[in-house]
CSV table of N, CA and C and ligand atoms in Angstrom, one decimal:
chain,number,residue,atom,x,y,z
A,1,UNK,N,136.8,155.1,137.5
A,1,UNK,CA,135.9,154.9,136.3
A,1,UNK,C,134.7,153.9,136.7
A,2,UNK,N,133.6,154.4,136.6
A,2,UNK,CA,132.4,153.6,136.8
A,2,UNK,C,131.7,153.3,135.6
A,3,UNK,N,131.2,151.9,135.5
A,3,UNK,CA,130.5,151.5,134.3
A,3,UNK,C,129.0,151.5,134.6
A,4,UNK,N,128.2,152.1,133.8
A,4,UNK,CA,126.7,152.2,134.1
A,4,UNK,C,126.0,151.8,132.9
A,5,UNK,N,124.8,151.3,133.1
A,5,UNK,CA,123.9,150.9,131.9
A,5,UNK,C,122.7,151.7,131.9
A,6,UNK,N,122.1,151.8,130.7
A,6,UNK,CA,120.7,152.5,130.6
A,6,UNK,C,119.9,151.7,129.7
A,7,UNK,N,118.5,152.0,129.9
A,7,UNK,CA,117.6,151.4,128.9
A,7,UNK,C,116.6,152.5,128.4
A,8,UNK,N,116.1,152.3,127.2
A,8,UNK,CA,115.2,153.2,126.7
A,8,UNK,C,114.2,152.5,125.8
A,9,UNK,N,112.9,152.9,126.0
A,9,UNK,CA,111.8,152.3,125.2
A,9,UNK,C,111.0,153.4,124.6
A,10,UNK,N,110.6,153.2,123.3
A,10,UNK,CA,109.6,154.2,122.8
A,10,UNK,C,108.7,153.6,121.7
A,11,UNK,N,107.6,154.2,121.4
A,11,UNK,CA,106.7,153.8,120.4
A,11,UNK,C,106.0,154.9,119.8
A,12,UNK,N,105.8,154.8,118.5
A,12,UNK,CA,105.0,155.9,117.8
A,12,UNK,C,104.1,155.2,116.8
A,13,UNK,N,102.9,155.8,116.6
A,13,UNK,CA,101.9,155.2,115.7
A,13,UNK,C,102.1,155.8,114.2
A,14,UNK,N,101.8,154.9,113.3
A,14,UNK,CA,101.9,155.3,111.8
A,14,UNK,C,101.0,156.4,111.6
A,15,UNK,N,101.4,157.3,110.6
A,15,UNK,CA,100.5,158.4,110.2
A,15,UNK,C,100.7,158.7,108.8
A,16,UNK,N,99.7,159.0,108.1
A,16,UNK,CA,99.8,159.4,106.6
A,16,UNK,C,100.5,160.8,106.5
A,17,UNK,N,101.2,161.0,105.4
A,17,UNK,CA,101.7,162.3,105.1
A,17,UNK,C,102.9,162.7,105.9
A,18,UNK,N,103.5,161.6,106.5
A,18,UNK,CA,104.8,161.8,107.3
A,18,UNK,C,105.9,161.0,106.7
A,19,UNK,N,107.2,161.5,106.8
A,19,UNK,CA,108.3,160.7,106.4
A,19,UNK,C,108.6,159.7,107.5
A,20,UNK,N,109.1,158.6,107.1
A,20,UNK,CA,109.5,157.6,108.1
A,20,UNK,C,111.0,157.7,108.4
A,21,UNK,N,111.3,158.2,109.5
A,21,UNK,CA,112.8,158.4,110.0
A,21,UNK,C,113.2,157.4,110.9
A,22,UNK,N,114.1,156.6,110.7
A,22,UNK,CA,114.7,155.7,111.7
A,22,UNK,C,116.2,155.8,111.8
A,23,UNK,N,116.7,156.2,112.9
A,23,UNK,CA,118.1,156.4,113.2
A,23,UNK,C,118.7,157.6,112.3
A,24,UNK,N,117.8,158.5,111.9
A,24,UNK,CA,118.1,159.6,111.2
A,24,UNK,C,118.2,159.4,109.6
A,25,UNK,N,117.8,158.2,109.3
A,25,UNK,CA,117.7,157.8,107.9
A,25,UNK,C,116.3,157.7,107.4
A,26,UNK,N,116.0,158.3,106.2
A,26,UNK,CA,114.7,158.2,105.7
A,26,UNK,C,114.4,156.9,105.0
A,27,UNK,N,113.4,156.2,105.5
A,27,UNK,CA,113.0,154.8,105.1
A,27,UNK,C,111.9,154.9,104.1
A,28,UNK,N,112.0,154.2,102.9
A,28,UNK,CA,110.9,154.2,101.9
A,28,UNK,C,109.7,153.3,102.5
A,29,UNK,N,108.6,154.0,102.7
A,29,UNK,CA,107.5,153.4,103.2
A,29,UNK,C,106.2,154.4,102.9
A,30,UNK,N,105.1,153.8,102.7
A,30,UNK,CA,103.9,154.7,102.4
A,30,UNK,C,103.5,155.6,103.7
A,31,UNK,N,103.8,155.1,104.9
A,31,UNK,CA,103.5,155.8,106.1
A,31,UNK,C,104.7,156.2,106.9
A,32,UNK,N,104.6,157.3,107.6
A,32,UNK,CA,105.6,157.7,108.6
A,32,UNK,C,105.1,157.5,109.9
A,33,UNK,N,105.8,158.2,110.9
A,33,UNK,CA,105.3,158.0,112.3
A,33,UNK,C,104.9,159.4,112.7
A,34,UNK,N,103.7,159.4,113.6
A,34,UNK,CA,103.3,160.5,114.1
A,34,UNK,C,104.1,161.0,115.4
A,35,UNK,N,104.2,162.4,115.5
A,35,UNK,CA,105.0,162.9,116.7
A,35,UNK,C,105.3,164.3,116.5
A,36,UNK,N,105.6,164.9,117.7
A,36,UNK,CA,105.9,166.4,117.7
A,36,UNK,C,107.3,166.7,116.9
A,37,UNK,N,108.3,165.8,117.2
A,37,UNK,CA,109.6,165.9,116.5
A,37,UNK,C,109.4,165.1,115.2
A,38,UNK,N,110.5,164.6,114.7
A,38,UNK,CA,110.4,163.8,113.4
A,38,UNK,C,109.9,162.4,113.8
A,39,UNK,N,109.6,162.1,115.1
A,39,UNK,CA,109.0,160.9,115.5
A,39,UNK,C,110.0,159.6,115.2
A,40,UNK,N,111.3,159.9,115.3
A,40,UNK,CA,112.3,158.9,115.1
A,40,UNK,C,112.4,157.9,116.3
A,41,UNK,N,111.5,156.9,116.3
A,41,UNK,CA,111.4,156.1,117.5
A,41,UNK,C,112.7,155.4,117.9
A,42,UNK,N,113.5,155.0,117.0
A,42,UNK,CA,114.7,154.4,117.3
A,42,UNK,C,115.7,155.3,118.0
A,43,UNK,N,115.9,156.5,117.4
A,43,UNK,CA,116.7,157.5,118.1
A,43,UNK,C,116.3,157.9,119.4
A,44,UNK,N,115.0,158.1,119.6
A,44,UNK,CA,114.4,158.4,120.9
A,44,UNK,C,114.7,157.3,122.0
A,45,UNK,N,114.5,156.0,121.6
A,45,UNK,CA,114.8,155.0,122.6
A,45,UNK,C,116.4,155.1,122.9
A,46,UNK,N,117.2,155.3,122.0
A,46,UNK,CA,118.7,155.4,122.2
A,46,UNK,C,118.9,156.6,123.2
A,47,UNK,N,118.3,157.7,122.8
A,47,UNK,CA,118.5,158.9,123.6
A,47,UNK,C,118.2,158.6,125.1
A,48,UNK,N,117.0,158.0,125.3
A,48,UNK,CA,116.5,157.7,126.7
A,48,UNK,C,117.5,156.7,127.4
A,49,UNK,N,118.0,155.8,126.7
A,49,UNK,CA,119.0,154.8,127.3
A,49,UNK,C,120.2,155.5,127.7
A,50,UNK,N,120.7,156.5,126.9
A,50,UNK,CA,121.9,157.3,127.3
A,50,UNK,C,121.6,158.2,128.5
A,51,UNK,N,120.4,158.8,128.5
A,51,UNK,CA,120.1,159.7,129.6
A,51,UNK,C,120.1,158.9,130.9
A,52,UNK,N,119.5,157.7,130.9
A,52,UNK,CA,119.3,156.8,132.0
A,52,UNK,C,120.7,156.4,132.4
A,53,UNK,N,121.4,156.0,131.6
A,53,UNK,CA,122.9,155.5,132.0
A,53,UNK,C,123.7,156.6,132.7
A,54,UNK,N,123.4,157.8,132.2
A,54,UNK,CA,124.1,159.1,132.8
A,54,UNK,C,123.4,159.6,134.1
A,55,UNK,N,122.3,158.9,134.5
A,55,UNK,CA,121.6,159.3,135.7
A,55,UNK,C,120.8,160.6,135.5
A,56,UNK,N,120.3,160.8,134.2
A,56,UNK,CA,119.6,162.0,133.9
A,56,UNK,C,118.1,161.7,133.9
A,57,UNK,N,117.3,162.7,133.6
A,57,UNK,CA,115.9,162.6,133.4
A,57,UNK,C,115.5,161.9,132.2
A,58,UNK,N,114.2,161.7,131.9
A,58,UNK,CA,113.9,161.1,130.6
A,58,UNK,C,113.8,162.2,129.5
A,59,UNK,N,113.7,161.6,128.4
A,59,UNK,CA,113.8,162.5,127.1
A,59,UNK,C,112.7,163.6,127.1
A,60,UNK,N,111.5,163.4,127.6
A,60,UNK,CA,110.5,164.3,127.6
A,60,UNK,C,110.8,165.5,128.6
A,61,UNK,N,111.7,165.3,129.6
A,61,UNK,CA,112.0,166.3,130.4
A,61,UNK,C,112.9,167.4,129.8
A,62,UNK,N,113.8,166.9,128.8
A,62,UNK,CA,114.6,167.9,128.2
A,62,UNK,C,114.1,168.3,126.9
A,63,UNK,N,113.2,167.5,126.3
A,63,UNK,CA,112.6,167.9,125.0
A,63,UNK,C,111.0,167.7,125.1
A,64,UNK,N,110.4,168.6,125.8
A,64,UNK,CA,108.9,168.5,125.9
A,64,UNK,C,108.2,168.5,124.5
A,65,UNK,N,107.1,167.6,124.5
A,65,UNK,CA,106.4,167.6,123.2
A,65,UNK,C,105.5,168.8,123.1
A,66,UNK,N,105.4,169.8,124.0
A,66,UNK,CA,104.6,170.9,123.8
A,66,UNK,C,105.5,172.3,123.5
A,67,UNK,N,106.8,172.0,123.3
A,67,UNK,CA,107.8,173.1,123.0
A,67,UNK,C,107.7,173.4,121.6
A,68,UNK,N,107.1,174.5,121.3
A,68,UNK,CA,107.0,174.8,119.7
A,68,UNK,C,108.4,174.8,119.1
A,69,UNK,N,109.5,175.1,119.8
A,69,UNK,CA,110.8,175.2,119.3
A,69,UNK,C,111.4,173.9,118.9
A,70,UNK,N,110.6,172.8,119.3
A,70,UNK,CA,111.1,171.4,119.0
A,70,UNK,C,110.3,170.8,118.0
A,71,UNK,N,109.3,171.5,117.5
A,71,UNK,CA,108.4,171.0,116.4
A,71,UNK,C,109.1,170.6,115.2
A,72,UNK,N,108.9,169.3,114.8
A,72,UNK,CA,109.6,168.6,113.6
A,72,UNK,C,111.2,168.6,113.7
A,73,UNK,N,111.7,168.8,115.0
A,73,UNK,CA,113.1,168.8,115.1
A,73,UNK,C,113.7,167.4,114.7
A,74,UNK,N,114.9,167.5,114.0
A,74,UNK,CA,115.5,166.2,113.8
A,74,UNK,C,115.9,165.4,115.0
A,75,UNK,N,115.6,164.2,115.1
A,75,UNK,CA,116.0,163.5,116.3
A,75,UNK,C,117.5,163.3,116.4
A,76,UNK,N,118.2,163.5,115.3
A,76,UNK,CA,119.7,163.4,115.4
A,76,UNK,C,120.2,164.6,116.2
A,77,UNK,N,119.4,165.8,116.1
A,77,UNK,CA,119.8,167.0,116.8
A,77,UNK,C,119.5,166.7,118.4
A,78,UNK,N,118.5,165.9,118.6
A,78,UNK,CA,118.0,165.6,120.0
A,78,UNK,C,119.2,164.8,120.6
A,79,UNK,N,119.6,163.8,119.8
A,79,UNK,CA,120.6,162.9,120.4
A,79,UNK,C,122.0,163.6,120.5
A,80,UNK,N,122.3,164.6,119.6
A,80,UNK,CA,123.5,165.4,119.7
A,80,UNK,C,123.5,166.1,121.0
A,81,UNK,N,122.3,166.7,121.4
A,81,UNK,CA,122.2,167.4,122.7
A,81,UNK,C,122.2,166.5,123.9
A,82,UNK,N,121.7,165.2,123.7
A,82,UNK,CA,121.8,164.3,124.8
A,82,UNK,C,123.2,163.9,125.0
A,83,UNK,N,124.0,163.8,124.0
A,83,UNK,CA,125.4,163.4,124.1
A,83,UNK,C,126.1,164.5,124.9
A,84,UNK,N,125.7,165.8,124.6
A,84,UNK,CA,126.4,166.9,125.3
A,84,UNK,C,126.2,166.7,126.9
A,85,UNK,N,124.9,166.4,127.2
A,85,UNK,CA,124.5,166.3,128.6
A,85,UNK,C,125.3,165.0,129.2
A,86,UNK,N,125.4,164.0,128.4
A,86,UNK,CA,126.1,162.8,128.9
A,86,UNK,C,127.6,163.1,129.1
A,87,UNK,N,128.1,163.7,128.2
A,87,UNK,CA,129.6,164.0,128.2
A,87,UNK,C,129.9,165.1,129.5
A,88,UNK,N,128.9,166.0,129.6
A,88,UNK,CA,129.1,166.9,130.8
A,88,UNK,C,129.1,166.2,132.1
A,89,UNK,N,128.4,165.1,132.1
A,89,UNK,CA,128.4,164.2,133.4
A,89,UNK,C,129.7,163.4,133.4
A,90,UNK,N,130.6,163.6,132.5
A,90,UNK,CA,131.8,162.9,132.6
A,90,UNK,C,131.7,161.4,132.1
A,91,UNK,N,130.7,161.2,131.2
A,91,UNK,CA,130.5,159.7,130.8
A,91,UNK,C,130.8,159.7,129.2
A,92,UNK,N,131.3,158.6,128.8
A,92,UNK,CA,131.6,158.2,127.4
A,92,UNK,C,130.8,156.9,127.1
A,93,UNK,N,130.3,156.8,125.9
A,93,UNK,CA,129.6,155.6,125.5
A,93,UNK,C,130.5,154.4,125.3
A,94,UNK,N,130.2,153.4,125.9
A,94,UNK,CA,130.8,152.1,125.6
A,94,UNK,C,130.2,151.4,124.3
A,95,UNK,N,129.0,151.1,124.5
A,95,UNK,CA,128.3,150.5,123.3
A,95,UNK,C,126.8,150.7,123.5
A,96,UNK,N,126.2,150.6,122.3
A,96,UNK,CA,124.7,150.7,122.3
A,96,UNK,C,124.1,149.5,121.5
A,97,UNK,N,123.0,149.0,122.0
A,97,UNK,CA,122.3,147.9,121.3
A,97,UNK,C,120.9,148.3,121.3
A,98,UNK,N,120.3,148.3,120.0
A,98,UNK,CA,119.0,148.7,119.9
A,98,UNK,C,118.2,147.7,119.0
A,99,UNK,N,116.9,147.5,119.3
A,99,UNK,CA,116.0,146.7,118.5
A,99,UNK,C,114.8,147.3,118.2
A,100,UNK,N,114.4,147.3,116.9
A,100,UNK,CA,113.2,147.9,116.4
A,100,UNK,C,112.2,146.7,116.4
A,101,UNK,N,110.9,147.0,116.8
A,101,UNK,CA,109.8,146.1,116.8
A,101,UNK,C,108.9,146.5,115.8
A,102,UNK,N,108.8,145.8,114.7
A,102,UNK,CA,107.9,146.2,113.6
A,102,UNK,C,107.6,145.1,112.7
A,103,UNK,N,106.4,145.2,112.0
A,103,UNK,CA,106.1,144.1,111.0
A,103,UNK,C,106.7,144.5,109.7
A,104,UNK,N,106.7,145.8,109.4
A,104,UNK,CA,107.3,146.2,108.1
A,104,UNK,C,107.5,147.7,108.2
A,105,UNK,N,108.3,148.4,107.4
A,105,UNK,CA,109.2,147.8,106.4
A,105,UNK,C,110.4,147.0,106.9
A,106,UNK,N,111.0,146.3,106.0
A,106,UNK,CA,112.2,145.6,106.4
A,106,UNK,C,113.4,146.6,106.6
A,107,UNK,N,114.1,146.3,107.7
A,107,UNK,CA,115.2,147.2,108.1
A,107,UNK,C,116.5,146.8,107.6
A,108,UNK,N,116.7,145.6,107.3
A,108,UNK,CA,118.0,145.0,106.9
A,108,UNK,C,118.7,145.9,105.7
A,109,UNK,N,117.9,146.2,104.7
A,109,UNK,CA,118.6,147.1,103.7
A,109,UNK,C,119.1,148.5,104.1
A,110,UNK,N,118.6,148.9,105.3
A,110,UNK,CA,119.0,150.2,105.7
A,110,UNK,C,119.9,150.1,107.0
A,111,UNK,N,120.2,149.0,107.5
A,111,UNK,CA,120.9,148.8,108.8
A,111,UNK,C,122.2,149.6,108.8
A,112,UNK,N,123.0,149.4,107.8
A,112,UNK,CA,124.4,150.0,107.8
A,112,UNK,C,124.2,151.5,107.7
A,113,UNK,N,123.3,152.1,107.0
A,113,UNK,CA,123.2,153.5,106.9
A,113,UNK,C,122.7,154.0,108.2
A,114,UNK,N,121.8,153.3,108.8
A,114,UNK,CA,121.4,153.8,110.2
A,114,UNK,C,122.5,153.8,111.2
A,115,UNK,N,123.3,152.8,111.2
A,115,UNK,CA,124.4,152.7,112.1
A,115,UNK,C,125.4,153.8,111.8
A,116,UNK,N,125.6,154.1,110.6
A,116,UNK,CA,126.6,155.2,110.2
A,116,UNK,C,126.0,156.5,110.6
A,117,UNK,N,124.7,156.8,110.5
A,117,UNK,CA,124.0,158.0,110.9
A,117,UNK,C,124.1,158.3,112.3
A,118,UNK,N,123.8,157.1,113.1
A,118,UNK,CA,123.8,157.3,114.5
A,118,UNK,C,125.3,157.6,115.1
A,119,UNK,N,126.2,156.8,114.5
A,119,UNK,CA,127.6,156.9,114.9
A,119,UNK,C,128.0,158.4,114.7
A,120,UNK,N,127.7,159.0,113.6
A,120,UNK,CA,128.0,160.3,113.3
A,120,UNK,C,127.4,161.3,114.3
A,121,UNK,N,126.1,161.1,114.6
A,121,UNK,CA,125.6,162.1,115.6
A,121,UNK,C,126.1,161.9,117.0
A,122,UNK,N,126.4,160.7,117.4
A,122,UNK,CA,126.8,160.4,118.7
A,122,UNK,C,128.4,160.5,118.8
A,123,UNK,N,129.1,160.6,117.6
A,123,UNK,CA,130.5,160.7,117.7
A,123,UNK,C,131.1,159.6,118.3
A,124,UNK,N,130.6,158.4,118.0
A,124,UNK,CA,131.2,157.1,118.5
A,124,UNK,C,131.5,156.3,117.2
A,125,UNK,N,132.3,155.2,117.3
A,125,UNK,CA,132.5,154.3,116.3
A,125,UNK,C,131.3,153.5,115.9
A,126,UNK,N,131.1,153.3,114.5
A,126,UNK,CA,130.0,152.4,114.2
A,126,UNK,C,130.0,151.0,114.8
A,127,UNK,N,131.2,150.6,115.1
A,127,UNK,CA,131.3,149.3,115.7
A,127,UNK,C,130.7,149.2,117.0
A,128,UNK,N,130.5,150.4,117.6
A,128,UNK,CA,129.9,150.2,119.0
A,128,UNK,C,128.4,150.5,119.0
A,129,UNK,N,127.8,150.4,117.8
A,129,UNK,CA,126.3,150.6,117.7
A,129,UNK,C,125.8,149.3,117.0
A,130,UNK,N,124.8,148.8,117.6
A,130,UNK,CA,124.2,147.6,117.0
A,130,UNK,C,122.7,147.9,116.8
A,131,UNK,N,122.1,147.7,115.6
A,131,UNK,CA,120.7,148.0,115.3
A,131,UNK,C,120.1,146.7,114.7
A,132,UNK,N,119.2,146.1,115.4
A,132,UNK,CA,118.5,145.0,114.9
A,132,UNK,C,117.0,145.2,114.8
A,133,UNK,N,116.3,144.2,114.3
A,133,UNK,CA,114.8,144.3,114.2
A,133,UNK,C,114.2,143.1,114.4
A,134,UNK,N,112.9,143.1,114.9
A,134,UNK,CA,112.2,141.8,115.1
A,134,UNK,C,110.7,142.2,114.8
A,135,UNK,N,109.9,141.2,114.6
A,135,UNK,CA,108.5,141.2,114.5
A,135,UNK,C,107.9,140.7,115.8
A,136,UNK,N,106.6,140.9,115.9
A,136,UNK,CA,105.9,140.3,117.1
A,136,UNK,C,104.9,139.2,116.6
A,137,UNK,N,105.2,138.6,115.3
A,137,UNK,CA,104.5,137.5,114.9
A,137,UNK,C,102.9,138.0,114.7
A,138,UNK,N,102.8,139.1,114.2
A,138,UNK,CA,101.4,139.7,114.0
A,138,UNK,C,100.6,140.0,115.2
A,139,UNK,N,101.3,140.0,116.4
A,139,UNK,CA,100.5,140.2,117.6
A,139,UNK,C,100.7,141.6,118.1
A,140,UNK,N,99.7,142.2,118.8
A,140,UNK,CA,99.8,143.6,119.4
A,140,UNK,C,99.8,144.6,118.3
A,141,UNK,N,100.1,145.8,118.8
A,141,UNK,CA,100.0,147.0,117.9
A,141,UNK,C,101.1,147.1,116.8
A,142,UNK,N,102.2,146.5,117.1
A,142,UNK,CA,103.2,146.4,116.0
A,142,UNK,C,102.9,145.4,115.0
A,143,UNK,N,102.3,144.3,115.5
A,143,UNK,CA,102.0,143.1,114.7
A,143,UNK,C,100.8,143.5,113.7
A,144,UNK,N,99.9,144.4,114.2
A,144,UNK,CA,98.8,144.8,113.4
A,144,UNK,C,99.3,145.9,112.4
A,145,UNK,N,100.6,146.4,112.5
A,145,UNK,CA,101.1,147.4,111.7
A,145,UNK,C,100.5,148.8,112.0
A,146,UNK,N,100.1,149.0,113.4
A,146,UNK,CA,99.7,150.3,113.8
A,146,UNK,C,100.9,151.3,114.1
A,147,UNK,N,102.0,150.7,114.4
A,147,UNK,CA,103.1,151.6,114.7
A,147,UNK,C,104.4,150.7,114.9
A,148,UNK,N,105.5,151.5,115.3
A,148,UNK,CA,106.8,150.9,115.6
A,148,UNK,C,107.2,151.2,117.0
A,149,UNK,N,107.7,150.1,117.6
A,149,UNK,CA,108.3,150.3,118.9
A,149,UNK,C,109.8,150.1,118.8
A,150,UNK,N,110.5,150.6,119.7
A,150,UNK,CA,112.0,150.4,119.9
A,150,UNK,C,112.5,150.3,121.2
A,151,UNK,N,113.5,149.5,121.4
A,151,UNK,CA,114.1,149.3,122.8
A,151,UNK,C,115.6,149.4,122.6
A,152,UNK,N,116.3,150.1,123.5
A,152,UNK,CA,117.7,150.4,123.3
A,152,UNK,C,118.3,150.2,124.7
A,153,UNK,N,119.5,149.6,124.7
A,153,UNK,CA,120.4,149.5,126.0
A,153,UNK,C,121.7,150.2,125.5
A,154,UNK,N,122.4,150.7,126.6
A,154,UNK,CA,123.7,151.2,126.4
A,154,UNK,C,124.6,151.0,127.6
A,155,UNK,N,125.8,151.1,127.4
A,155,UNK,CA,126.8,151.0,128.5
A,155,UNK,C,127.6,152.3,128.5
A,156,UNK,N,127.8,153.0,129.5
A,156,UNK,CA,128.6,154.1,129.5
A,156,UNK,C,129.6,154.0,130.6
A,157,UNK,N,130.8,154.7,130.4
A,157,UNK,CA,131.9,154.7,131.4
A,157,UNK,C,131.9,156.1,131.8
A,158,UNK,N,131.8,156.3,133.2
A,158,UNK,CA,131.7,157.6,133.9
A,158,UNK,C,132.9,157.9,134.7
A,159,UNK,N,133.4,159.0,134.8
A,159,UNK,CA,134.6,159.4,135.6
A,159,UNK,C,134.1,159.9,137.0
A,160,UNK,N,134.2,159.0,137.9
A,160,UNK,CA,134.0,159.5,139.3
A,160,UNK,C,132.5,159.8,139.7
A,161,UNK,N,132.3,160.0,141.0
A,161,UNK,CA,130.9,160.2,141.4
A,161,UNK,C,130.5,161.6,141.5
A,162,UNK,N,131.5,162.6,141.8
A,162,UNK,CA,131.2,163.9,142.1
A,162,UNK,C,130.4,164.6,140.9
A,163,UNK,N,130.9,164.2,139.7
A,163,UNK,CA,130.3,164.8,138.5
A,163,UNK,C,128.8,164.4,138.4
A,164,UNK,N,128.4,163.2,138.9
A,164,UNK,CA,127.0,162.8,139.0
A,164,UNK,C,126.2,163.7,139.8
A,165,UNK,N,126.7,164.5,140.7
A,165,UNK,CA,125.9,165.4,141.4
A,165,UNK,C,125.6,166.8,140.8
A,166,UNK,N,126.2,167.0,139.6
A,166,UNK,CA,125.9,168.2,138.8
A,166,UNK,C,124.5,168.3,138.5
A,167,UNK,N,123.9,169.4,138.6
A,167,UNK,CA,122.5,169.6,138.2
A,167,UNK,C,122.4,170.0,136.8
A,168,UNK,N,121.9,169.1,136.0
A,168,UNK,CA,121.8,169.3,134.5
A,168,UNK,C,120.3,169.4,134.1
B,201,MG,MG1,109.3,159.3,120.9
């Protein structure tokens, strides 16, 4: 059994006329995030961390933003497909830690729903998912309220090295 870590970073800008989806949960806010999918920045960062930990390519490789079949796709569906790839590599998730970087809205009231939503899609216990938030003290694009960034790390346990050579 080999333990591996992964990191994922994502950012999307706010846009009018879009729903704000974070971790598969709709957040009440006047603006949503722009993107080809539902622009769920938190779920994207987690997906990329999982892919990295399993030694796979980045999220854009599997889910290109010019694929019409992925237009407005729920990012929970993306993360379900990512978990299929991760499990085909012989890897299981140990834990995920994610941080949202934003000035507003406040995430605390939604934190438990977000953890529950992600746990359902990943098919792992909620106890293994941590979701937190921070501001950048009004600095930079998140500080100016232009968008939201997210960073995630994860730990996976993988069975053996031969599986890592599978071409996925
Ligand atoms: Mg993204």
